Coordinates of C-alpha atoms in Angstrom, one line a residue:
X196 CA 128.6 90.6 86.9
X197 CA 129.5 88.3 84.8
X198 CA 128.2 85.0 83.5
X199 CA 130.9 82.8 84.8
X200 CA 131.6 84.3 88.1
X201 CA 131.3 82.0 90.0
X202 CA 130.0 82.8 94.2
X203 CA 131.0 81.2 97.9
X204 CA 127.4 79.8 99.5
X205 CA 125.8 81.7 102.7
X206 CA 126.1 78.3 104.3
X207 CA 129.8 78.3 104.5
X208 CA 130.2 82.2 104.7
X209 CA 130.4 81.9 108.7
X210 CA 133.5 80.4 108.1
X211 CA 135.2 83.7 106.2
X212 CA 133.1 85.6 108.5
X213 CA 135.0 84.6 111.5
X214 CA 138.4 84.9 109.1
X215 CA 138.5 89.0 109.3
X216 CA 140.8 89.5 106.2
X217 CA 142.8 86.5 106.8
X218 CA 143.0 82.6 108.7
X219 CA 144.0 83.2 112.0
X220 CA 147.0 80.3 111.7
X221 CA 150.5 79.9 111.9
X222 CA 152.3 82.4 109.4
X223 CA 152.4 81.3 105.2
X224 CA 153.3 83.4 102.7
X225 CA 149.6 83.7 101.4
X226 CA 148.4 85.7 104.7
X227 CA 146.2 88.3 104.0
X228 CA 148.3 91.8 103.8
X229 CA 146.2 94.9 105.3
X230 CA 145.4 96.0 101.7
X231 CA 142.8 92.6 101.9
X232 CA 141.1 93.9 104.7
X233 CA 140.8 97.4 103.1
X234 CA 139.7 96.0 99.6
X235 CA 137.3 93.6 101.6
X236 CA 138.7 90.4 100.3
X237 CA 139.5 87.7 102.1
X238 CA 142.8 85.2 102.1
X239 CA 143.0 81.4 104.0
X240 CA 145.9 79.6 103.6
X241 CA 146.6 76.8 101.0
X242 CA 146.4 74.2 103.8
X243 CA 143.1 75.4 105.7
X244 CA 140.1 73.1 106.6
X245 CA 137.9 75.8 106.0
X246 CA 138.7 75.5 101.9
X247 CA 137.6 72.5 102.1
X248 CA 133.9 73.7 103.6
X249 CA 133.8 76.3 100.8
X250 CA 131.3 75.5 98.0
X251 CA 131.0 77.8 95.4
X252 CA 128.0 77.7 92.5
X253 CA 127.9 79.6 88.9
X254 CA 126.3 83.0 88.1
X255 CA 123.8 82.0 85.6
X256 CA 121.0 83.6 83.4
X257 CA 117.7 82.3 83.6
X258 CA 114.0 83.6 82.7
X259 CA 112.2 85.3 85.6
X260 CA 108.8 87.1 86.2
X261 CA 109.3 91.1 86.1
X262 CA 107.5 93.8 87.5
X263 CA 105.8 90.8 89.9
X264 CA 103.8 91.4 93.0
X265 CA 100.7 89.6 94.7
X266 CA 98.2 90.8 96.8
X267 CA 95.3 89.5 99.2
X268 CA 91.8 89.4 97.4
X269 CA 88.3 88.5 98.3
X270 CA 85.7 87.5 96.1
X271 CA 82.7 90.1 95.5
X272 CA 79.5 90.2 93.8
X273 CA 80.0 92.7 90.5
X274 CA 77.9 95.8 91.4
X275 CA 76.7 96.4 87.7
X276 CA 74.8 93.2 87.9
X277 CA 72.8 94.0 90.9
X278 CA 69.2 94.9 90.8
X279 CA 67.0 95.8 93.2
X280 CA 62.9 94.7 93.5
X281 CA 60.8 97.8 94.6
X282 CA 56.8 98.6 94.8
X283 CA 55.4 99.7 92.2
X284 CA 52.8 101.4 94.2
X285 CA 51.9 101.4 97.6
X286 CA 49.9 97.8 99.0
X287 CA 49.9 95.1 100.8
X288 CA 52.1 92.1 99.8
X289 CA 49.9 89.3 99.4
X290 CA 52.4 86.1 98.5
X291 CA 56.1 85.9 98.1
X292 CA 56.9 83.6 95.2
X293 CA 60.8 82.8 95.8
X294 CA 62.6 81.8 98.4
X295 CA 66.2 83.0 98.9
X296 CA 69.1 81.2 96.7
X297 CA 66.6 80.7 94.2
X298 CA 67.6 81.4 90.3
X299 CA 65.0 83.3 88.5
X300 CA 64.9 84.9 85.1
X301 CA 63.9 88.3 83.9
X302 CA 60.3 88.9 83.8
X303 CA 59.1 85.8 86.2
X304 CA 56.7 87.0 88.8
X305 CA 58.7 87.2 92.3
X306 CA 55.7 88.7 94.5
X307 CA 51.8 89.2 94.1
X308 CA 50.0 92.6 95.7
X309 CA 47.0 94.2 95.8
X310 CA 46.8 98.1 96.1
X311 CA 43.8 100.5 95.3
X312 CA 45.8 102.4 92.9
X313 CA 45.9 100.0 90.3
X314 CA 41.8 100.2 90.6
X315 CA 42.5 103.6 90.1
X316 CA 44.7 103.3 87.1
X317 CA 42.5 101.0 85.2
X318 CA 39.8 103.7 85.7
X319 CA 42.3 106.3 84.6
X320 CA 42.7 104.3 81.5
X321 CA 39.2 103.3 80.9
X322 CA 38.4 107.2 80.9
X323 CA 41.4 108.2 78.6
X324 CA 39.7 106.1 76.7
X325 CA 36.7 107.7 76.5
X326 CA 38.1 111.5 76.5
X327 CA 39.5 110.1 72.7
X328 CA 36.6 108.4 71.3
X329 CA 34.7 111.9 72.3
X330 CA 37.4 113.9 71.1
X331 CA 37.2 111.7 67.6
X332 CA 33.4 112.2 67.3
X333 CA 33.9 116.0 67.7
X334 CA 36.6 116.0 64.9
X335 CA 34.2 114.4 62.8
X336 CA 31.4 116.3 63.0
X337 CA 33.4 119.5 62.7
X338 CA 34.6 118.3 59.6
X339 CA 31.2 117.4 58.3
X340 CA 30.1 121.2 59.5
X341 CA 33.0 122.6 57.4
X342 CA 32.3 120.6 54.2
X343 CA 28.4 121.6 54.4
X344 CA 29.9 125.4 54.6
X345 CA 31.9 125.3 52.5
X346 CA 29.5 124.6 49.8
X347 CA 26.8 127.4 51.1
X348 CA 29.6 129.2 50.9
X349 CA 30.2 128.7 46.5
X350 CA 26.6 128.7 46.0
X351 CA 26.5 132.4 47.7
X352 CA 24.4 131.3 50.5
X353 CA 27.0 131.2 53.5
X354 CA 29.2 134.0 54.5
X355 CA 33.2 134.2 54.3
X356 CA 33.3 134.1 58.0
X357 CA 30.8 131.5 58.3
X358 CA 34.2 129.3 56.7
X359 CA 36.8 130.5 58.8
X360 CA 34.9 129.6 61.9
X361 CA 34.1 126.3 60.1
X362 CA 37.9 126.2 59.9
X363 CA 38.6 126.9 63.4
X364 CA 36.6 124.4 65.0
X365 CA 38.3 121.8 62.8
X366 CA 41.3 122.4 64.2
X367 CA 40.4 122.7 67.8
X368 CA 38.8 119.5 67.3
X369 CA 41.9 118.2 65.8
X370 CA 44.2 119.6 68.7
X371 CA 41.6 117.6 71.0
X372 CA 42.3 114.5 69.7
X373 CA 45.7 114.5 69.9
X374 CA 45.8 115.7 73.2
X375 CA 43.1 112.9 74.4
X376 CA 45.6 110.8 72.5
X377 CA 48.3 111.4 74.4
X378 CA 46.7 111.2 77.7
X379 CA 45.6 107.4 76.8
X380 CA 48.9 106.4 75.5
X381 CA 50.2 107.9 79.1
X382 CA 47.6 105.8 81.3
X383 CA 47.8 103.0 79.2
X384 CA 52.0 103.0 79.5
X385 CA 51.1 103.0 83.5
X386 CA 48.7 99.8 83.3
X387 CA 52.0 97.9 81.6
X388 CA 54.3 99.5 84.1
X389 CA 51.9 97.5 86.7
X390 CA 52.2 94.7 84.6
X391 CA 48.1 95.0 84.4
X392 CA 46.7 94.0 80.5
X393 CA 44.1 96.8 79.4
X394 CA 41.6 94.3 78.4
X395 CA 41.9 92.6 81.3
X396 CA 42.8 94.6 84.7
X397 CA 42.9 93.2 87.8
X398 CA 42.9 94.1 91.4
X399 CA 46.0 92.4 92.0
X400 CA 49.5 92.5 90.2
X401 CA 52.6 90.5 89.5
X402 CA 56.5 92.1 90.5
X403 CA 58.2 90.6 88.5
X404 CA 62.5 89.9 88.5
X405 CA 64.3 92.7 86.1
X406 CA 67.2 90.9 85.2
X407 CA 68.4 87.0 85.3
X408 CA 70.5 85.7 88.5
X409 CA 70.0 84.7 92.3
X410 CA 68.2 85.8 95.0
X411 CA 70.2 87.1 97.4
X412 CA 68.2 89.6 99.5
X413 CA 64.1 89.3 100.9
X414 CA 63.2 92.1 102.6
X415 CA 59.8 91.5 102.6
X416 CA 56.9 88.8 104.2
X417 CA 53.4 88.3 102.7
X418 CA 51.1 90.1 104.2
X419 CA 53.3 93.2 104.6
X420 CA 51.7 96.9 103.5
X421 CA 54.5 98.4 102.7
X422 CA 53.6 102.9 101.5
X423 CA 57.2 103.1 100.9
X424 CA 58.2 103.0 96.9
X425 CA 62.2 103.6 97.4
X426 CA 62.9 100.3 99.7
X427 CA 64.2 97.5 98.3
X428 CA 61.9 94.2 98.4
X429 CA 64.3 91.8 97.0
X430 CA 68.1 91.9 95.3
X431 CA 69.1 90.1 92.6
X432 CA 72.4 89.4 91.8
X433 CA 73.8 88.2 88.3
X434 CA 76.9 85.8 89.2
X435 CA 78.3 84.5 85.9
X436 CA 80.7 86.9 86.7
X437 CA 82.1 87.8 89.5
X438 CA 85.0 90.6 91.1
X439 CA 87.8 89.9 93.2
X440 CA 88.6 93.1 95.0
X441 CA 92.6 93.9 96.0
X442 CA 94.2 96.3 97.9
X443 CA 97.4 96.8 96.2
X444 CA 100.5 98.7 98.2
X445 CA 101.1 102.0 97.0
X446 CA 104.3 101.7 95.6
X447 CA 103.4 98.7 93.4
X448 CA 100.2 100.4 92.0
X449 CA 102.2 101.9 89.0
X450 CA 102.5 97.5 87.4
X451 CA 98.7 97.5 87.1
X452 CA 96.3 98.8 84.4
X453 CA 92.8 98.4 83.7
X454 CA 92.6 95.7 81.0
X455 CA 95.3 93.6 82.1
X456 CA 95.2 90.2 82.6
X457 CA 96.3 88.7 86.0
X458 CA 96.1 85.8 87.9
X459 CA 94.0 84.6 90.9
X460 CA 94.0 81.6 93.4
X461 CA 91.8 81.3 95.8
X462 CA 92.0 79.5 99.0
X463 CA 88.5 77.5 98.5
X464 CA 90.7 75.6 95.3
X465 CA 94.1 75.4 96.4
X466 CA 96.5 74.9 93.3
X467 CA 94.2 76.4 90.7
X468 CA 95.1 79.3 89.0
X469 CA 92.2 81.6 87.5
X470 CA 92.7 84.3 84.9
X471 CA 91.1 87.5 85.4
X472 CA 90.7 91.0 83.3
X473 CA 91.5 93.9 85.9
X474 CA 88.3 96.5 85.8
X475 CA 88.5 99.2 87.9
X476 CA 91.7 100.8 89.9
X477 CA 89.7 103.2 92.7
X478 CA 90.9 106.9 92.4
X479 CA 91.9 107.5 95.7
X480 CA 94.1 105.8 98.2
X481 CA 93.4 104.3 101.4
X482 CA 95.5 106.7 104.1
X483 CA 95.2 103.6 106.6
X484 CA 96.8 101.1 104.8
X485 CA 98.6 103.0 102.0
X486 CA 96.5 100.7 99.3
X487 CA 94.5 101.3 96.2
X488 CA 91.8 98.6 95.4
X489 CA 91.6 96.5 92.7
X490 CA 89.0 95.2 91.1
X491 CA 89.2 92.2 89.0
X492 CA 86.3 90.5 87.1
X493 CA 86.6 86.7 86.8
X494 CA 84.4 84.7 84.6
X495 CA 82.0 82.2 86.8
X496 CA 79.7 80.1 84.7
X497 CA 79.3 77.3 87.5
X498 CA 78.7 79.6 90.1
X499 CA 81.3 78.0 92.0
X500 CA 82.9 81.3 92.7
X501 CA 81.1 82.8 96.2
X502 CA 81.3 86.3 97.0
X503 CA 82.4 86.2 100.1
X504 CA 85.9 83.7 99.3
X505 CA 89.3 85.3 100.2
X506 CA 92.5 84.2 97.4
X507 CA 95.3 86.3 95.8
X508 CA 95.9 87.8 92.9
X509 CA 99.3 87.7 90.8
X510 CA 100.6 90.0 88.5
X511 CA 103.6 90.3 86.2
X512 CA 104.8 91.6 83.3
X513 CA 105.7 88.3 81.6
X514 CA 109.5 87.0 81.9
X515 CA 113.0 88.7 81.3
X516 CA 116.5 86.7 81.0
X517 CA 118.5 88.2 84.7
X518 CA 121.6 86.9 86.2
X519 CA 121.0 84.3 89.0
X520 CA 122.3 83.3 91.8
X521 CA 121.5 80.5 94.3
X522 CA 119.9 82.4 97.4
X523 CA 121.9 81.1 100.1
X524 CA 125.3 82.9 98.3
X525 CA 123.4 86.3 99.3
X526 CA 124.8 88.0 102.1
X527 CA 122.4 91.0 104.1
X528 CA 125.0 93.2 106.2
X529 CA 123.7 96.5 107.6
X530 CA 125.1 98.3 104.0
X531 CA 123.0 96.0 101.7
X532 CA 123.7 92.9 100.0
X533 CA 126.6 91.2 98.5
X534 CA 128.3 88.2 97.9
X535 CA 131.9 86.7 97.9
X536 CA 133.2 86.4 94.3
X537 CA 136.1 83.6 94.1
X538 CA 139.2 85.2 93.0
X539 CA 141.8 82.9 93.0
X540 CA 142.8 79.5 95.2
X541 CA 142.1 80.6 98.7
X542 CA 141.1 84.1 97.7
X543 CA 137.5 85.8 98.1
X544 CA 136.7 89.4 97.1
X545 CA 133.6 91.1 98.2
X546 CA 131.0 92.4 95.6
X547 CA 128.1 94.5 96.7
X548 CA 124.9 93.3 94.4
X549 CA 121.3 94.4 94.4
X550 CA 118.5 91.8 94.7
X551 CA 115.1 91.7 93.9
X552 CA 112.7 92.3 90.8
X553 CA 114.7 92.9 87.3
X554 CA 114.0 96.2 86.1

């Protein structure tokens, strides 16, 4: 199609529509012959009213988006910034130290509890402990005992075996220690695993947040004894940034790729366009609805981004120069589109075209 064909509006095409391949009027030379009607174009005569109806516009270039689509989107909390508050050991809950909403950073205590086992750590400790400074003492004295053979041994008053045995016990002694050292290094890991100092234990301990965010789960009352390590007390959820999850049609799936940039509006801020980084396209498809989600991640250092809001995201390839018409010159038949192309005075000629994204 050319630049400067020029095309008869859909608002006047009811009056060719109603033509056939000619004006029904008195007879001119400029009647439609039956070849019109075969070629599809149609014919009015130089002095119809209908010419005067007919407006016809320019085929023109212009810059459009390509390989375009939206979908619908809803806002949702990004899973790899979710953490979860458990027990540390079985107890009883005795104060809960934030309130739901609240912001908290890593490390600050969210609940107090008592529980016998951390008695019963601290004791494991304390006798670590003392399994190394008795292990130590034996090492020592072994090595005195080997030293104080040895030299019976050069001044021929202690037998060759009396050293190797000597020998022996030194290292025994020496495997001791280092086994009794390992054992206190273990109990005393445990004690800061409970958060409990080993120099000053107590009976009751602090849980405290592992990571920065918002509370956005309590599952759990003072006074509670809860035996059961593997539930969740509390969920924490990191929102500076957020996903906006998609389900994009199957045949439109192909546009996207993980690490593009697309754009998002969401209805809570009509008019403002976000920019997001596309993170995950899910593996499989959803038979139901013939999607595949997307997820986007959107950056949300206000927090004014809720999991929970529903928007749109946009996508496109950037913008290519296509031929343009105005939409009302588009005609949809049973066989497809097309439009009237202005021949000559009075005469129309039908041209199939195919609309939609530029490819």
């Amino acid at each position: 199609m050319r630049t400067r064909m020029t095309v008869v509006l859909m608002v006047v095409f009811s009056c060719l529509a109603g033509c056939g391949s000619r004006e029904r009027s008195a007879p001119s030379s400029q009647a439609a012959s039956p070849s019109h009607a075969d070629s599809g174009q149609v014919v009015l005569e130089a002095d119809s009213l209908k010419l005067g109806q007919i407006r016809t516009a320019p085929v023109v270039l212009q810059m459009a988006p390509w390989d375009e689509f939206e979908a619908p989107g809803k806002v949702e909390v990004d899973p790899n910034r979710v953490s979860h508050v458990f027990m540390p050991v079985p107890g009883r809950v005795r104060q809960v130290l934030v309130r739901l909403g609240d912001a908290v950073e890593e490390g600050q205590p969210l609940l107090i509890i008592e529980s016998p086992e951390i008695s019963a750590a601290v004791a494991a400790y304390r006798q670590a402990q003392a399994e190394l400074r008795r292990a130590q003492s034996a090492l020592a004295k072994a090595g005195r005992d080997l030293g104080r053979i040895r030299d019976l041994f050069e001044n021929r008053a202690a037998a060759q075996r009396d050293v190797w045995a000597a020998e022996n016990e030194v290292a025994q002694a020496q495997a001791a220690v280092e086994q009794a050292k390992a054992e206190e290094e273990q109990a005393r890991h445990r004690l800061e695993l409970l958060g409990i100092s080993p120099n000053a234990p107590e009976h009751q301990i602090n849980v405290t947040a592992p990571t920065s965010g918002k509370v956005f789960e309590i599952a759990v009352a003072a006074g509670e004894f809860r035996t059961d390590t593997s539930a969740s007390l509390m969920t924490i959820a990191d929102l500076s940034r957020v996903w906006i999850t998609s389900n994009v049609p199957e045949n439109l799936i192909r546009l996207v790729h993980i690490g593009e940039n697309v754009e998002v509006e969401l209805a809570a801020y009509p008019g403002e366009v976000l920019r997001g980084t596309v993170r995950r396209i899910a593996d499989t498809l959803d038979a139901d609805t013939r999607t595949v989600k997307v997820q986007t991640e959107l950056p949300n250092p206000g927090g004014r981004l809720r999991p929970g809001m529903f928007g749109r995201i946009r996508h496109t390839h950037g913008l290519k120069q296509v031929p343009a018409i105005p939409p009302a010159a588009l005609v949809q038949g049973n066989d497809g589109g097309y439009v009237f192309v202005e021949a000559g005075r009075g005469r129309f000629q039908k041209l199939r075209v195919r609309s939609g994204q530029p490819r």
